[in-house]
């Protein structure tokens, strides 16, 4: 079993930055992919970014490419999402997720989910 706990959400003005954290526990993550997804009110949950624990290959949605950066700290079993140049359309609940194999952008491919952290970007 894997437990994921997100933190770092909040209210920020457009153009500002936030860093989300996802602390993982319960398993060894050497083969895992960790992902970030987001869900805006009334919309489906969408892929944001993912990182492979083993070789730190990274993946980004087109909408955040160049503004968001995903990274991980092996010693802390923590994944980060640095979000810069935030826009009002980035407003959503952000979820951390994990799957035991190679990277995927699909919600259905992830086995474990955190409870989410809310990000609100004001214009």
PDB file of C-alpha atoms in Angstrom:
ATOM      1  CA  UNK A   1       0.000   0.000   0.000  1.00  0.00           C
ATOM      2  CA  UNK A   2       1.145   3.508  -0.797  1.00  0.00           C
ATOM      3  CA  UNK A   3       0.153   6.645   1.054  1.00  0.00           C
ATOM      4  CA  UNK A   4       0.415  10.036  -0.608  1.00  0.00           C
ATOM      5  CA  UNK A   5       0.013  13.341   1.184  1.00  0.00           C
ATOM      6  CA  UNK A   6      -0.013  16.599  -0.740  1.00  0.00           C
ATOM      7  CA  UNK A   7       0.695  20.047   0.631  1.00  0.00           C
ATOM      8  CA  UNK A   8       1.565  23.514  -0.562  1.00  0.00           C
ATOM      9  CA  UNK A   9      -1.642  24.696  -2.154  1.00  0.00           C
ATOM     10  CA  UNK A  10      -3.095  28.120  -1.532  1.00  0.00           C
ATOM     11  CA  UNK A  11      -4.198  31.409  -2.999  1.00  0.00           C
ATOM     12  CA  UNK A  12      -1.837  33.293  -5.278  1.00  0.00           C
ATOM     13  CA  UNK A  13      -2.128  36.145  -7.748  1.00  0.00           C
ATOM     14  CA  UNK A  14      -1.693  35.601 -11.444  1.00  0.00           C
ATOM     15  CA  UNK A  15       1.987  35.547 -12.339  1.00  0.00           C
ATOM     16  CA  UNK A  16       2.939  34.191  -8.936  1.00  0.00           C
ATOM     17  CA  UNK A  17       4.434  30.876  -7.897  1.00  0.00           C
ATOM     18  CA  UNK A  18       3.654  27.949  -5.648  1.00  0.00           C
ATOM     19  CA  UNK A  19       5.433  24.717  -4.872  1.00  0.00           C
ATOM     20  CA  UNK A  20       3.393  21.616  -4.193  1.00  0.00           C
ATOM     21  CA  UNK A  21       4.805  18.673  -2.296  1.00  0.00           C
ATOM     22  CA  UNK A  22       3.753  15.031  -2.240  1.00  0.00           C
ATOM     23  CA  UNK A  23       5.155  12.893   0.546  1.00  0.00           C
ATOM     24  CA  UNK A  24       5.011   9.192  -0.249  1.00  0.00           C
ATOM     25  CA  UNK A  25       5.241   6.266   2.126  1.00  0.00           C
ATOM     26  CA  UNK A  26       4.501   2.584   2.362  1.00  0.00           C
ATOM     27  CA  UNK A  27       6.604   1.085  -0.427  1.00  0.00           C
ATOM     28  CA  UNK A  28       9.907   1.393  -2.203  1.00  0.00           C
ATOM     29  CA  UNK A  29       9.547   3.583  -5.229  1.00  0.00           C
ATOM     30  CA  UNK A  30      12.456   2.561  -7.379  1.00  0.00           C
ATOM     31  CA  UNK A  31      10.218   1.469 -10.232  1.00  0.00           C
ATOM     32  CA  UNK A  32       7.394   3.926  -9.705  1.00  0.00           C
ATOM     33  CA  UNK A  33       6.080   6.839 -11.683  1.00  0.00           C
ATOM     34  CA  UNK A  34       4.714   9.733  -9.683  1.00  0.00           C
ATOM     35  CA  UNK A  35       2.219  12.054 -11.300  1.00  0.00           C
ATOM     36  CA  UNK A  36       0.380  15.285 -10.696  1.00  0.00           C
ATOM     37  CA  UNK A  37      -3.155  15.764 -11.927  1.00  0.00           C
ATOM     38  CA  UNK A  38      -5.632  18.568 -11.440  1.00  0.00           C
ATOM     39  CA  UNK A  39      -9.366  18.948 -11.427  1.00  0.00           C
ATOM     40  CA  UNK A  40     -11.131  22.246 -11.874  1.00  0.00           C
ATOM     41  CA  UNK A  41     -14.742  22.692 -10.739  1.00  0.00           C
ATOM     42  CA  UNK A  42     -17.110  20.910 -13.080  1.00  0.00           C
ATOM     43  CA  UNK A  43     -14.314  19.429 -15.174  1.00  0.00           C
ATOM     44  CA  UNK A  44     -12.566  16.119 -15.498  1.00  0.00           C
ATOM     45  CA  UNK A  45      -9.315  15.320 -13.808  1.00  0.00           C
ATOM     46  CA  UNK A  46      -6.439  16.129 -16.156  1.00  0.00           C
ATOM     47  CA  UNK A  47      -2.804  15.187 -16.358  1.00  0.00           C
ATOM     48  CA  UNK A  48      -0.295  17.859 -15.383  1.00  0.00           C
ATOM     49  CA  UNK A  49       3.102  16.222 -15.020  1.00  0.00           C
ATOM     50  CA  UNK A  50       4.853  12.985 -14.105  1.00  0.00           C
ATOM     51  CA  UNK A  51       8.304  11.766 -13.171  1.00  0.00           C
ATOM     52  CA  UNK A  52       9.857   8.337 -13.229  1.00  0.00           C
ATOM     53  CA  UNK A  53      11.483   7.637  -9.914  1.00  0.00           C
ATOM     54  CA  UNK A  54      14.349   5.602 -11.383  1.00  0.00           C
ATOM     55  CA  UNK A  55      15.707   7.796 -14.158  1.00  0.00           C
ATOM     56  CA  UNK A  56      13.833  11.051 -13.433  1.00  0.00           C
ATOM     57  CA  UNK A  57      12.340  11.161 -16.917  1.00  0.00           C
ATOM     58  CA  UNK A  58       9.703  13.857 -16.863  1.00  0.00           C
ATOM     59  CA  UNK A  59       6.478  14.479 -18.707  1.00  0.00           C
ATOM     60  CA  UNK A  60       4.349  17.613 -18.947  1.00  0.00           C
ATOM     61  CA  UNK A  61       0.995  18.645 -20.287  1.00  0.00           C
ATOM     62  CA  UNK A  62       1.285  21.210 -23.064  1.00  0.00           C
ATOM     63  CA  UNK A  63      -0.603  23.724 -20.952  1.00  0.00           C
ATOM     64  CA  UNK A  64       2.089  23.794 -18.258  1.00  0.00           C
ATOM     65  CA  UNK A  65       5.231  23.080 -20.273  1.00  0.00           C
ATOM     66  CA  UNK A  66       7.820  25.735 -19.527  1.00  0.00           C
ATOM     67  CA  UNK A  67       5.998  27.011 -16.444  1.00  0.00           C
ATOM     68  CA  UNK A  68       5.874  23.971 -14.160  1.00  0.00           C
ATOM     69  CA  UNK A  69       8.753  21.767 -13.077  1.00  0.00           C
ATOM     70  CA  UNK A  70       8.451  18.360 -11.452  1.00  0.00           C
ATOM     71  CA  UNK A  71      11.234  16.923  -9.341  1.00  0.00           C
ATOM     72  CA  UNK A  72      11.786  14.362  -6.630  1.00  0.00           C
ATOM     73  CA  UNK A  73      13.909  13.954  -3.511  1.00  0.00           C
ATOM     74  CA  UNK A  74      14.810  10.299  -3.038  1.00  0.00           C
ATOM     75  CA  UNK A  75      15.948  10.719   0.536  1.00  0.00           C
ATOM     76  CA  UNK A  76      12.625  12.268   1.532  1.00  0.00           C
ATOM     77  CA  UNK A  77      10.411  10.149  -0.742  1.00  0.00           C
ATOM     78  CA  UNK A  78       8.867  13.395  -1.867  1.00  0.00           C
ATOM     79  CA  UNK A  79       7.828  14.728  -5.252  1.00  0.00           C
ATOM     80  CA  UNK A  80       7.543  18.433  -5.929  1.00  0.00           C
ATOM     81  CA  UNK A  81       5.703  20.509  -8.476  1.00  0.00           C
ATOM     82  CA  UNK A  82       7.127  23.978  -8.861  1.00  0.00           C
ATOM     83  CA  UNK A  83       4.529  26.170 -10.511  1.00  0.00           C
ATOM     84  CA  UNK A  84       5.596  29.513 -11.923  1.00  0.00           C
ATOM     85  CA  UNK A  85       3.799  32.153 -13.966  1.00  0.00           C
ATOM     86  CA  UNK A  86       0.496  30.913 -12.643  1.00  0.00           C
ATOM     87  CA  UNK A  87      -2.673  31.758 -14.527  1.00  0.00           C
ATOM     88  CA  UNK A  88      -6.296  31.848 -13.364  1.00  0.00           C
ATOM     89  CA  UNK A  89      -6.913  28.757 -15.512  1.00  0.00           C
ATOM     90  CA  UNK A  90      -4.476  26.841 -13.303  1.00  0.00           C
ATOM     91  CA  UNK A  91      -7.049  27.052 -10.509  1.00  0.00           C
ATOM     92  CA  UNK A  92      -7.937  23.497  -9.463  1.00  0.00           C
ATOM     93  CA  UNK A  93      -7.493  20.819  -6.864  1.00  0.00           C
ATOM     94  CA  UNK A  94      -4.128  19.216  -7.501  1.00  0.00           C
ATOM     95  CA  UNK A  95      -3.691  15.512  -6.848  1.00  0.00           C
ATOM     96  CA  UNK A  96      -0.571  13.447  -6.476  1.00  0.00           C
ATOM     97  CA  UNK A  97      -0.712   9.917  -7.850  1.00  0.00           C
ATOM     98  CA  UNK A  98       1.516   6.874  -8.153  1.00  0.00           C
ATOM     99  CA  UNK A  99       1.763   3.825 -10.354  1.00  0.00           C
ATOM    100  CA  UNK A 100       4.222   0.984 -10.178  1.00  0.00           C
ATOM    101  CA  UNK A 101       5.512   1.037 -13.730  1.00  0.00           C
ATOM    102  CA  UNK A 102       6.376   3.357 -16.584  1.00  0.00           C
ATOM    103  CA  UNK A 103       4.952   6.806 -17.017  1.00  0.00           C
ATOM    104  CA  UNK A 104       1.413   7.496 -18.138  1.00  0.00           C
ATOM    105  CA  UNK A 105      -0.790  10.526 -18.654  1.00  0.00           C
ATOM    106  CA  UNK A 106      -3.995   8.639 -17.995  1.00  0.00           C
ATOM    107  CA  UNK A 107      -5.930   8.889 -14.752  1.00  0.00           C
ATOM    108  CA  UNK A 108      -6.985   5.258 -14.987  1.00  0.00           C
ATOM    109  CA  UNK A 109      -3.397   4.028 -15.024  1.00  0.00           C
ATOM    110  CA  UNK A 110      -2.592   5.310 -11.549  1.00  0.00           C
ATOM    111  CA  UNK A 111      -3.206   3.089  -8.560  1.00  0.00           C
ATOM    112  CA  UNK A 112      -2.720   5.416  -5.625  1.00  0.00           C
ATOM    113  CA  UNK A 113      -3.985   8.924  -5.005  1.00  0.00           C
ATOM    114  CA  UNK A 114      -3.577  11.627  -2.428  1.00  0.00           C
ATOM    115  CA  UNK A 115      -6.407  13.687  -1.000  1.00  0.00           C
ATOM    116  CA  UNK A 116      -5.609  16.756  -3.084  1.00  0.00           C
ATOM    117  CA  UNK A 117      -4.524  20.302  -2.364  1.00  0.00           C
ATOM    118  CA  UNK A 118      -6.375  23.336  -3.653  1.00  0.00           C
ATOM    119  CA  UNK A 119      -4.700  25.982  -5.770  1.00  0.00           C
ATOM    120  CA  UNK A 120      -6.515  29.222  -6.493  1.00  0.00           C
ATOM    121  CA  UNK A 121      -5.039  31.799  -8.844  1.00  0.00           C
ATOM    122  CA  UNK A 122      -6.682  35.209  -8.771  1.00  0.00           C
ATOM    123  CA  UNK A 123      -6.626  37.579 -11.731  1.00  0.00           C
TER     124      UNK A 123
END
